[in-house]
Amino acid sequence: MGEGIEARFRLPLGDFALEVALELPGRGVSALFGHSGSGKTTLLRCIAGLERAPQARLVVNGECWQDSARGIFLPTHRREIGYVFQEASLFPHLSVRRNLEFGERRIAVAARRVSLPQACALLGIEHLLERMPDGLSGGERQRVAIARALLTSPRLLLMDEPMAALDAARKAEILPYLERLHDELEIPLLYVSHSIEEVVRLADHLVLLADGRVMAHGELRAMLARLDLPIAFAEDAGVVVDAVVAGHDEAYHLTRLAFPGGEVVVTRQPAEAGRRLRFRIHARDVSLADHRVEGSSIVNLLPVTITEIVGADSPAHVLVGMDAGGTPLVARITRRSCDQLVVRPGRRMWAQIKSVALLG
Amino acid sequence: MLDATDLGAIRLTLELAAVSTAILLVIGTPLAWWLATTRSRWKAVLGALVALPLVLPPTVLGFYLLVAMGPQGPIGRLTGALGLGTLAFSFAGLVVGSVIYSLPFVVQPLRQAFEAIGRRPLEVAATLRAGPWDRFVSVVLPLARPGFLTATVLGFAHTVGEFGVVLMIGGNIPDRTRVVSVQIYDHVEALEYARAHWLAGGMVAFSFLVLLLLYSGRRSRPDWT
């Protein structure tokens, strides 16, 4: 059996049913994204075995954890998962160290791939070990909970909106640690979220859920460039691009980021050449020109081929999908500009990018 | 002062309370866990049955127990068939009566302690590879410790304070079934008020100390009422 996660669940849930059939990659971060009530947390709980769907099949990297047709149901404590709940739920009667050891002590020594010092260093919690959970901030508690989950050396990490209960400052405190996990972890991570900001920073793969069903799923960049999905109509719609630091212009304090199809220039980044950086281009920050505009303060110009034009959320605007030599882009322009410039699929034009949001 | 029969009654009372409390914890823990976690429709029925001794006059409870323990009663037949004779007017009979009489005082605090823990810590423990029994021992028991303390203290104290049930099923046999509350009753009947005062005052002091211990252990709102 190959790598990957095969998940099929049918579970009646009051006024709707969770009905999901998914194939997810065996590594990287897959975001389960949807409004509250879309069934994303229930799906995660089904995968963890905390909810028992009457019709289900779950195979994780070749191991069958659940198959209702064959009467297989591995209880939660026998599934090699790490689960991070929305609120940290540390055991209040145990110190941070004992909390961390709780799961670690319950797996065979030979199966331990993560050590306590490693997990503590990864989450920056070395100094908290002897404290009790009540004395920690919300962000610290959540970092301990993540480290505790990692210490069971899971084959699959599940996170249920781990930052939903935190304020913006605490979120900003945790995000870098989650990004580090993304870079260093070799196991798949399923991340439930209703925040597109978190998703674009962390995810490689995006599953869109609505009313208990999978509306669409696929690679994050491709999904964000799709104009037939509701996320394209959100106010902050846009694409993400994974780029590599190509070099710096010390005189002007700028950094060049290269990606398939071109380069953009941003303000000087502390990252060394070769480092991977992800950035986001909001559709509203992209405009189109029928020739290469010289004498403009906009420095980031990319030759593109128009692929698609659809109506936007407002009658005055359209969304224009385009391909910049392998990297999909989306622009939100007025319908009038679209007509005046004769924007149509297949036409080669220039995209002007007013700003780029770096995602760390 | 206290004479030998008074001391015998005190010893017997403490013995009865200790044995009953131990049995109550063994029976009450799974019962309270079931009541706290089940979704069965029998939950309300069993909950009401457990609470019944709170409202019934002890004489009613004692009367039925006496009948049940008699040679023709269901308990009497069972103990007879096992070659144990009848339980009425024996220490074992008092233990059975005390366990039933004090059951709500042990089950209620435990049930509330279990309910207060909720499902989340157990789910967390399960995701950290703890099996069902492991979860109970390493998460439920420590988190419910205040509930166990309350249950133990109340179960013990309530058994010490038992009178009606004892009188109905145990009678008044020195060193076998004559507990402090019955001894006080005897003293009063015999108009020996001075001796009654010693024992009665001792009971007041004991009960007060027990409750003081309980309340000072948890300064916030006690969760067992």
Coordinates of C-alpha atoms in Angstrom, one line a residue:
Chain A
M1 CA 0.0 0.0 0.0
G2 CA 1.2 3.4 -0.9
E3 CA 1.6 6.7 1.0
G4 CA -1.4 8.8 1.7
I5 CA -4.6 8.9 3.6
E6 CA -7.8 7.4 2.4
A7 CA -10.8 8.7 4.4
R8 CA -14.4 7.8 3.8
F9 CA -17.0 8.6 6.4
R10 CA -20.8 8.7 6.4
L11 CA -22.3 9.9 9.7
P12 CA -25.7 11.4 10.3
L13 CA -25.4 14.5 12.4
G14 CA -28.7 16.0 13.4
D15 CA -29.9 18.1 10.6
F16 CA -27.2 17.2 8.1
A17 CA -24.9 14.3 7.4
L18 CA -21.1 14.2 7.1
E19 CA -20.5 12.5 3.8
V20 CA -16.8 12.6 2.9
A21 CA -14.6 10.6 0.6
L22 CA -11.1 11.9 0.4
E23 CA -7.6 11.0 -0.7
L24 CA -5.0 13.1 1.1
P25 CA -1.3 13.3 0.6
G26 CA 0.9 11.3 3.0
R27 CA 2.9 14.3 4.0
G28 CA 2.7 18.0 4.3
V29 CA -0.1 20.1 5.7
S30 CA -3.7 19.6 4.6
A31 CA -6.1 22.3 5.7
L32 CA -9.7 21.4 6.3
F33 CA -11.3 24.7 5.6
G34 CA -15.0 25.7 6.0
H35 CA -17.5 27.7 7.9
S36 CA -18.4 26.6 11.4
G37 CA -20.9 23.8 11.1
S38 CA -19.4 22.6 7.8
G39 CA -18.3 19.3 9.5
K40 CA -14.6 19.9 9.5
T41 CA -14.2 19.2 13.3
T42 CA -16.4 16.2 13.0
L43 CA -14.3 14.8 10.2
L44 CA -11.2 15.3 12.3
R45 CA -12.9 13.5 15.2
C46 CA -13.9 10.7 13.0
I47 CA -10.3 10.3 11.8
A48 CA -9.2 10.2 15.5
G49 CA -11.8 7.7 16.3
L50 CA -13.4 10.0 18.8
E51 CA -16.6 9.9 16.7
R52 CA -17.6 6.5 15.3
A53 CA -19.2 6.8 11.9
P54 CA -21.4 3.9 11.0
Q55 CA -20.0 3.7 7.5
A56 CA -16.4 4.4 7.3
R57 CA -13.1 3.4 5.9
L58 CA -9.8 5.0 6.9
V59 CA -6.4 3.9 5.7
V60 CA -3.3 5.9 6.8
N61 CA -0.1 5.3 4.9
G62 CA -1.1 1.7 4.2
E63 CA -2.5 0.9 7.6
C64 CA -6.2 0.3 8.0
W65 CA -7.6 1.9 11.1
Q66 CA -11.2 1.6 10.3
D67 CA -13.4 -0.3 7.8
S68 CA -17.0 -0.8 8.6
A69 CA -17.4 -3.3 5.8
R70 CA -14.9 -5.6 7.6
G71 CA -15.9 -4.6 11.1
I72 CA -12.6 -3.0 11.9
F73 CA -12.5 -0.1 14.3
L74 CA -9.3 0.8 16.0
P75 CA -10.1 2.7 19.2
T76 CA -8.6 6.2 19.6
H77 CA -5.8 5.0 22.0
R78 CA -4.6 2.5 19.4
R79 CA -4.4 5.0 16.6
E80 CA -0.9 6.5 16.1
I81 CA -2.2 10.1 16.1
G82 CA -1.3 13.3 17.8
Y83 CA -4.3 15.5 18.4
V84 CA -4.3 19.1 19.4
F85 CA -7.7 20.4 20.6
Q86 CA -9.1 23.8 20.1
E87 CA -8.4 24.7 23.7
A88 CA -5.2 23.3 25.1
S89 CA -6.7 20.8 27.6
L90 CA -3.6 20.2 29.5
F91 CA -4.1 17.9 32.5
P92 CA -4.5 20.4 35.4
H93 CA -3.1 18.0 38.0
L94 CA 0.2 17.4 36.2
S95 CA 3.1 19.7 35.7
V96 CA 4.1 20.7 32.1
R97 CA 6.8 18.0 32.2
R98 CA 4.4 15.3 33.4
N99 CA 1.9 16.5 30.8
L100 CA 4.6 16.1 28.1
E101 CA 5.5 12.6 29.4
F102 CA 1.9 11.4 29.6
G103 CA 1.8 10.2 26.0
E104 CA 5.5 9.6 25.6
R105 CA 5.5 7.0 28.4
R106 CA 2.7 5.1 26.8
I107 CA 4.5 4.2 23.6
A108 CA 7.3 1.7 23.3
V109 CA 10.8 3.1 23.7
A110 CA 11.8 1.7 20.3
A111 CA 8.9 3.6 18.7
R112 CA 10.0 7.0 20.1
R113 CA 11.3 9.2 17.3
V114 CA 11.0 12.5 19.1
S115 CA 12.7 13.3 22.4
L116 CA 11.5 15.6 25.1
P117 CA 14.4 18.1 24.6
Q118 CA 13.7 18.1 20.8
A119 CA 10.0 18.7 21.2
C120 CA 10.7 21.4 23.8
A121 CA 13.2 23.1 21.6
L122 CA 10.9 23.0 18.6
L123 CA 8.1 24.7 20.5
G124 CA 10.3 26.9 22.7
I125 CA 8.9 25.6 26.0
E126 CA 12.1 24.5 27.8
H127 CA 11.7 27.1 30.5
L128 CA 8.2 26.0 31.4
L129 CA 8.8 22.4 32.3
E130 CA 8.3 22.6 36.0
R131 CA 5.3 25.0 35.9
M132 CA 1.7 23.9 36.4
P133 CA -0.8 24.5 33.5
D134 CA -2.8 27.2 35.3
G135 CA 0.2 29.4 35.4
L136 CA 0.7 29.5 31.7
S137 CA -0.6 31.9 29.1
G138 CA -3.0 30.6 26.4
G139 CA -0.3 30.5 23.8
E140 CA 2.2 28.7 26.1
R141 CA -0.5 26.1 26.9
Q142 CA -1.2 25.5 23.3
R143 CA 2.6 25.1 22.5
V144 CA 2.8 22.5 25.4
A145 CA -0.2 20.7 23.9
I146 CA 1.4 20.5 20.5
A147 CA 4.7 19.3 22.0
R148 CA 2.8 16.7 24.0
A149 CA 1.1 15.4 20.9
L150 CA 4.5 15.2 19.0
L151 CA 6.0 13.2 21.8
T152 CA 3.7 10.2 21.0
S153 CA 5.7 10.0 17.7
P154 CA 2.5 10.0 15.7
R155 CA 2.1 8.9 12.1
L156 CA -0.6 11.6 11.6
L157 CA -1.0 14.9 13.4
L158 CA -4.4 16.3 13.8
M159 CA -5.1 19.9 14.8
D160 CA -8.5 21.3 15.5
E161 CA -8.3 25.1 15.2
P162 CA -5.4 25.2 17.6
M163 CA -5.4 29.0 17.5
A164 CA -9.1 29.7 17.6
A165 CA -9.2 30.4 21.3
L166 CA -6.3 32.8 21.2
D167 CA -6.1 36.6 20.6
A168 CA -4.2 38.0 17.7
A169 CA -1.0 38.5 19.7
R170 CA -1.0 34.9 20.9
K171 CA -1.7 33.7 17.4
A172 CA 1.3 35.7 16.1
E173 CA 3.3 34.0 18.9
I174 CA 2.3 30.5 17.8
L175 CA 2.3 30.7 14.0
P176 CA 6.1 30.7 13.7
Y177 CA 6.2 27.4 15.7
L178 CA 3.6 25.9 13.4
E179 CA 5.5 27.0 10.4
R180 CA 8.6 25.3 11.8
L181 CA 6.6 22.1 12.3
H182 CA 5.6 22.3 8.7
D183 CA 9.2 22.6 7.6
E184 CA 10.6 19.9 10.0
L185 CA 7.8 17.4 10.3
E186 CA 7.9 14.3 8.1
I187 CA 4.4 13.2 8.9
P188 CA 1.1 14.5 7.4
L189 CA -0.7 17.2 9.4
L190 CA -4.5 17.8 9.1
Y191 CA -5.3 21.3 10.2
V192 CA -8.8 22.4 10.7
S193 CA -9.4 26.1 10.3
H194 CA -11.9 28.7 9.3
S195 CA -9.2 31.4 8.9
I196 CA -7.8 31.8 5.4
E197 CA -4.9 33.7 6.9
E198 CA -3.7 30.6 8.8
V199 CA -4.4 28.3 5.8
V200 CA -2.3 30.3 3.3
R201 CA 0.6 30.4 5.7
L202 CA 0.6 26.7 6.7
A203 CA -1.1 24.5 4.2
D204 CA 0.1 22.7 1.1
H205 CA -3.2 21.1 0.4
L206 CA -6.7 22.5 0.8
V207 CA -9.9 20.7 1.5
L208 CA -13.0 22.9 1.2
L209 CA -15.9 21.6 3.3
A210 CA -19.5 22.8 3.2
D211 CA -22.6 21.1 4.8
G212 CA -20.7 18.0 5.6
R213 CA -19.4 17.4 2.1
V214 CA -16.1 18.1 0.3
M215 CA -16.8 20.9 -2.1
A216 CA -13.3 20.7 -3.7
H217 CA -9.8 19.7 -2.7
G218 CA -6.4 19.9 -4.2
E219 CA -3.0 21.6 -4.0
L220 CA -3.3 24.9 -2.2
R221 CA -1.9 27.1 -5.0
A222 CA -4.1 25.6 -7.6
M223 CA -7.2 25.8 -5.3
L224 CA -6.7 29.4 -4.5
A225 CA -6.3 30.2 -8.2
R226 CA -9.6 28.5 -9.0
L227 CA -12.3 31.0 -9.8
D228 CA -15.2 28.6 -9.4
L229 CA -14.9 28.3 -5.7
P230 CA -16.4 30.6 -3.1
I231 CA -13.0 31.5 -1.6
A232 CA -12.3 33.3 -4.9
F233 CA -15.1 35.7 -4.0
A234 CA -13.9 36.6 -0.5
E235 CA -12.8 40.1 0.1
D236 CA -9.2 38.9 0.6
A237 CA -9.1 36.4 -2.3
G238 CA -5.7 35.8 -3.8
V239 CA -3.1 33.3 -4.7
V240 CA -0.1 32.1 -2.8
V241 CA 3.3 31.6 -4.5
D242 CA 6.2 29.5 -3.1
A243 CA 9.4 31.3 -4.1
V244 CA 13.1 31.1 -3.4
V245 CA 15.2 34.0 -2.3
A246 CA 17.2 34.7 -5.5
G247 CA 19.4 37.5 -4.2
H248 CA 19.5 40.9 -2.6
D249 CA 19.9 44.4 -3.9
E250 CA 21.8 45.9 -1.0
A251 CA 22.0 49.5 -2.5
Y252 CA 18.2 49.8 -2.6
H253 CA 17.6 47.4 0.3
L254 CA 15.5 45.0 -1.7
T255 CA 15.2 41.2 -2.1
R256 CA 14.5 39.3 -5.3
L257 CA 12.2 36.3 -5.0
A258 CA 12.2 33.8 -7.9
F259 CA 9.4 31.4 -8.8
P260 CA 8.3 29.5 -11.9
G261 CA 7.4 32.1 -14.4
G262 CA 9.2 35.1 -13.0
E263 CA 10.6 37.2 -10.1
V264 CA 9.2 39.8 -7.8
V265 CA 11.1 42.4 -5.8
V266 CA 10.2 43.0 -2.1
T267 CA 11.8 45.0 0.7
R268 CA 15.0 43.5 2.0
Q269 CA 14.4 40.2 3.8
P270 CA 16.7 38.7 6.4
A271 CA 16.6 35.3 4.7
E272 CA 19.7 34.1 2.9
A273 CA 19.7 33.3 -0.8
G274 CA 18.1 29.9 -1.5
R275 CA 15.7 30.0 1.4
R276 CA 12.1 29.2 0.6
L277 CA 9.6 31.9 1.2
R278 CA 5.9 31.9 0.6
F279 CA 4.0 35.0 -0.4
R280 CA 0.5 36.0 -1.2
I281 CA -0.8 38.2 -4.0
H282 CA -4.3 39.5 -3.3
A283 CA -6.5 39.7 -6.4
R284 CA -7.3 43.3 -5.6
D285 CA -3.6 44.2 -5.8
V286 CA -3.1 43.0 -9.3
S287 CA -3.9 45.1 -12.3
L288 CA -3.6 44.4 -16.1
A289 CA -2.0 46.3 -18.9
D290 CA -1.8 45.4 -22.6
H291 CA 1.8 46.4 -22.9
R292 CA 4.8 46.6 -20.6
V293 CA 4.2 49.9 -18.8
E294 CA 7.4 51.8 -18.4
G295 CA 7.7 54.8 -16.1
S296 CA 5.6 53.4 -13.4
S297 CA 6.4 53.1 -9.7
I298 CA 5.1 49.6 -9.8
V299 CA 8.2 47.4 -10.1
N300 CA 6.7 44.0 -10.2
L301 CA 5.5 43.3 -13.7
L302 CA 4.9 39.8 -15.0
P303 CA 4.0 38.6 -18.5
V304 CA 0.9 36.5 -18.3
T305 CA -1.6 34.6 -20.4
I306 CA -5.2 35.2 -19.6
T307 CA -7.0 31.9 -18.8
E308 CA -10.4 32.7 -17.5
I309 CA -12.8 35.6 -16.7
V310 CA -15.7 35.2 -14.3
G311 CA -18.0 37.7 -12.6
A312 CA -16.9 38.8 -9.2
D313 CA -18.8 39.4 -6.0
S314 CA -19.8 42.8 -7.1
P315 CA -21.4 43.6 -10.5
A316 CA -18.8 46.2 -11.2
H317 CA -15.9 43.7 -11.0
V318 CA -14.6 40.6 -12.7
L319 CA -12.0 38.1 -11.6
V320 CA -9.4 37.4 -14.2
G321 CA -7.4 34.1 -14.0
M322 CA -4.0 34.1 -15.7
D323 CA -0.9 32.0 -16.0
A324 CA 2.5 33.6 -15.4
G325 CA 4.7 30.9 -16.9
G326 CA 3.5 28.1 -14.6
T327 CA 2.3 30.2 -11.7
P328 CA -1.4 31.0 -11.6
L329 CA -2.4 34.5 -10.7
V330 CA -5.8 36.1 -10.1
A331 CA -6.7 39.8 -10.6
R332 CA -9.8 41.6 -9.6
I333 CA -10.5 44.4 -12.0
T334 CA -13.5 46.5 -13.0
R335 CA -15.8 45.2 -15.7
R336 CA -15.2 48.4 -17.6
S337 CA -11.4 48.0 -17.6
C338 CA -11.9 44.4 -18.7
D339 CA -13.9 45.5 -21.7
Q340 CA -11.8 48.5 -22.6
L341 CA -8.6 46.5 -22.5
V342 CA -10.3 43.6 -24.4
V343 CA -9.2 41.1 -21.9
R344 CA -10.1 37.6 -23.1
P345 CA -8.8 34.1 -22.6
G346 CA -5.6 33.3 -24.5
R347 CA -4.5 36.9 -24.7
R348 CA -0.9 37.7 -23.6
M349 CA -0.8 40.7 -21.2
W350 CA 1.2 42.2 -18.4
A351 CA 0.2 41.9 -14.7
Q352 CA 1.2 44.7 -12.5
I353 CA 1.5 43.7 -8.9
K354 CA 1.0 46.5 -6.4
S355 CA 2.0 44.6 -3.3
V356 CA 3.0 41.2 -2.1
A357 CA 2.3 39.9 1.4
L358 CA 5.1 37.8 2.7
L359 CA 4.0 34.8 4.8
G360 CA 7.2 34.0 6.5
Chain B
M1 CA -17.6 9.1 82.3
L2 CA -17.6 6.4 79.7
D3 CA -17.8 2.8 80.9
A4 CA -16.9 -0.4 79.2
T5 CA -20.3 -0.7 77.4
D6 CA -20.0 2.8 76.1
L7 CA -16.4 2.1 74.8
G8 CA -17.7 -1.1 73.2
A9 CA -20.4 0.9 71.4
I10 CA -17.9 3.4 70.2
R11 CA -15.5 0.8 68.9
L12 CA -18.4 -1.0 67.2
T13 CA -19.6 2.2 65.6
L14 CA -16.2 3.1 64.2
E15 CA -15.8 -0.5 62.9
L16 CA -19.2 -0.4 61.2
A17 CA -18.5 3.0 59.7
A18 CA -15.0 1.9 58.4
V19 CA -16.2 -1.3 56.8
S20 CA -19.3 0.3 55.3
T21 CA -17.3 3.2 53.9
A22 CA -14.9 0.9 52.3
I23 CA -17.7 -1.2 50.7
L24 CA -19.5 2.0 49.7
L25 CA -16.5 3.3 47.8
V26 CA -16.1 0.0 46.0
I27 CA -19.8 -0.1 45.0
G28 CA -20.3 3.6 44.7
T29 CA -17.4 4.4 42.3
P30 CA -18.6 2.3 39.3
L31 CA -22.3 3.3 40.1
A32 CA -21.5 7.0 40.2
W33 CA -19.3 6.6 37.0
W34 CA -22.2 4.9 35.2
L35 CA -24.7 7.6 36.4
A36 CA -22.3 10.4 35.3
T37 CA -21.5 9.0 31.8
T38 CA -24.4 6.9 30.6
R39 CA -27.0 8.0 28.1
S40 CA -29.3 5.1 29.1
R41 CA -32.9 5.8 29.8
W42 CA -32.5 3.8 33.1
K43 CA -30.2 6.6 34.4
A44 CA -33.1 8.5 36.0
V45 CA -34.6 5.4 37.5
L46 CA -31.3 4.3 39.1
G47 CA -30.5 7.8 40.1
A48 CA -33.8 8.1 42.0
L49 CA -33.3 4.6 43.6
V50 CA -29.9 5.6 44.9
A51 CA -31.3 8.9 46.3
L52 CA -34.3 7.2 48.0
P53 CA -32.6 6.8 51.4
L54 CA -32.3 10.6 51.5
V55 CA -36.0 11.0 51.8
L56 CA -37.3 7.7 53.3
P57 CA -37.7 7.4 57.1
P58 CA -35.0 5.0 58.3
T59 CA -37.7 2.9 59.8
V60 CA -39.2 2.2 56.4
L61 CA -35.8 1.2 55.0
G62 CA -35.1 -0.9 58.2
F63 CA -38.5 -2.6 58.0
Y64 CA -38.0 -3.8 54.4
L65 CA -34.5 -4.9 55.1
L66 CA -35.6 -6.8 58.2
V67 CA -38.2 -8.6 56.1
A68 CA -35.8 -9.3 53.3
M69 CA -33.1 -10.6 55.6
G70 CA -35.6 -12.8 57.5
P71 CA -35.6 -16.6 56.8
Q72 CA -38.4 -16.2 54.2
G73 CA -37.0 -13.0 52.6
P74 CA -34.9 -13.0 49.4
I75 CA -31.7 -12.0 51.2
G76 CA -32.4 -14.5 54.0
R77 CA -32.9 -17.3 51.6
L78 CA -29.7 -16.5 49.8
T79 CA -27.6 -16.3 52.9
G80 CA -29.3 -19.4 54.2
A81 CA -28.5 -21.3 51.0
L82 CA -24.9 -20.2 51.3
G83 CA -24.8 -21.5 54.9
L84 CA -24.4 -18.0 56.4
G85 CA -27.6 -18.1 58.5
T86 CA -29.7 -14.9 58.6
L87 CA -28.1 -11.4 58.6
A88 CA -30.7 -9.8 60.9
F89 CA -29.4 -8.9 64.3
S90 CA -25.8 -9.4 63.2
F91 CA -22.9 -7.1 62.4
A92 CA -23.0 -8.2 58.8
G93 CA -26.6 -7.2 58.6
L94 CA -25.8 -3.8 60.0
V95 CA -23.1 -3.4 57.3
V96 CA -25.7 -4.2 54.6
G97 CA -28.1 -1.7 56.1
S98 CA -25.5 1.0 56.4
V99 CA -24.3 0.6 52.9
I100 CA -27.8 1.1 51.5
Y101 CA -28.6 3.9 53.9
S102 CA -25.4 5.9 53.2
L103 CA -25.2 5.1 49.5
P104 CA -26.5 8.5 48.3
F105 CA -23.9 10.3 50.5
V106 CA -21.1 8.5 48.6
V107 CA -22.6 8.3 45.1
Q108 CA -23.7 11.9 44.8
P109 CA -20.4 13.6 45.4
L110 CA -18.6 11.1 43.2
R111 CA -21.1 11.5 40.4
Q112 CA -20.8 15.3 40.6
A113 CA -17.0 15.1 40.6
F114 CA -17.1 12.8 37.5
E115 CA -19.6 15.0 35.7
A116 CA -17.5 18.1 36.4
I117 CA -14.5 16.4 34.7
G118 CA -16.4 16.0 31.4
R119 CA -15.4 14.1 28.3
R120 CA -12.6 16.3 27.1
P121 CA -9.8 15.1 29.5
L122 CA -10.7 11.5 28.7
E123 CA -10.5 12.2 25.0
V124 CA -7.2 13.9 25.4
A125 CA -5.9 10.9 27.3
A126 CA -7.2 8.6 24.6
T127 CA -5.3 10.5 21.9
L128 CA -2.2 10.1 24.1
R129 CA -2.6 6.3 23.9
A130 CA -4.2 5.7 27.3
G131 CA -6.7 2.8 27.3
P132 CA -10.0 2.9 29.1
W133 CA -8.7 1.6 32.5
D134 CA -5.6 3.7 32.2
R135 CA -7.7 6.8 31.6
F136 CA -9.8 6.1 34.7
V137 CA -6.8 5.6 36.9
S138 CA -4.5 8.3 35.6
V139 CA -7.0 11.0 34.8
V140 CA -10.4 10.5 36.4
L141 CA -9.2 9.4 39.9
P142 CA -6.7 12.3 40.4
L143 CA -9.1 14.9 39.0
A144 CA -12.0 13.5 41.2
R145 CA -9.9 13.4 44.3
P146 CA -11.9 16.2 46.1
G147 CA -15.1 14.2 45.3
F148 CA -13.6 11.1 46.8
L149 CA -12.6 12.9 49.9
T150 CA -16.1 14.3 50.3
A151 CA -17.7 10.9 49.6
T152 CA -15.5 9.2 52.2
V153 CA -16.0 11.7 54.9
L154 CA -19.8 11.9 54.3
G155 CA -20.2 8.2 54.0
F156 CA -18.3 7.6 57.2
A157 CA -20.0 10.4 59.2
H158 CA -23.4 9.5 58.0
T159 CA -23.0 5.8 59.0
V160 CA -21.8 6.9 62.4
G161 CA -25.0 8.9 62.8
E162 CA -27.3 6.1 61.8
F163 CA -30.0 5.1 64.3
G164 CA -33.3 4.0 62.9
V165 CA -32.1 1.4 60.4
V166 CA -29.8 -0.1 63.1
L167 CA -32.6 -0.4 65.6
M168 CA -34.9 -2.1 63.1
I169 CA -32.5 -4.7 61.8
G170 CA -29.8 -5.0 64.5
G171 CA -31.6 -4.5 67.7
N172 CA -29.6 -3.8 70.7
I173 CA -27.0 -6.5 71.3
P174 CA -23.9 -5.3 73.2
D175 CA -20.7 -5.5 71.2
R176 CA -22.5 -6.9 68.2
T177 CA -25.1 -4.4 67.1
R178 CA -25.3 -1.8 69.8
V179 CA -23.8 1.3 68.3
V180 CA -23.4 4.7 69.9
S181 CA -26.7 6.2 68.8
V182 CA -28.5 3.2 70.2
Q183 CA -26.5 3.3 73.4
I184 CA -27.5 7.0 73.9
Y185 CA -31.1 6.0 73.4
D186 CA -30.7 3.3 76.1
H187 CA -29.2 5.8 78.5
V188 CA -32.0 8.2 78.0
E189 CA -34.6 5.5 78.5
A190 CA -32.9 4.6 81.7
L191 CA -32.9 8.3 82.7
E192 CA -29.1 8.2 82.9
Y193 CA -28.7 11.7 81.4
A194 CA -25.1 12.3 82.5
R195 CA -23.9 9.2 80.6
A196 CA -26.1 10.2 77.6
H197 CA -24.4 13.6 77.7
W198 CA -20.9 12.2 77.3
L199 CA -21.8 10.2 74.2
A200 CA -24.2 12.8 72.7
G201 CA -21.6 15.6 73.2
G202 CA -19.0 13.4 71.7
M203 CA -21.2 12.8 68.6
V204 CA -21.7 16.6 68.2
A205 CA -18.0 17.3 68.5
F206 CA -17.1 14.5 66.1
S207 CA -19.7 15.6 63.5
F208 CA -18.7 19.2 63.8
L209 CA -15.0 18.4 63.3
V210 CA -15.7 16.2 60.3
L211 CA -17.7 18.9 58.6
L212 CA -15.2 21.6 59.6
L213 CA -12.5 19.5 57.9
L214 CA -14.6 19.1 54.8
Y215 CA -15.4 22.8 54.5
S216 CA -11.9 24.1 55.3
G217 CA -10.6 21.7 52.7
R218 CA -12.6 23.4 50.0
R219 CA -13.1 27.1 50.7
S220 CA -15.1 27.6 47.6
R221 CA -18.7 26.3 47.2
P222 CA -18.9 22.7 48.2
D223 CA -20.1 20.6 45.3
W224 CA -22.0 17.9 47.1
T225 CA -25.3 19.6 48.1

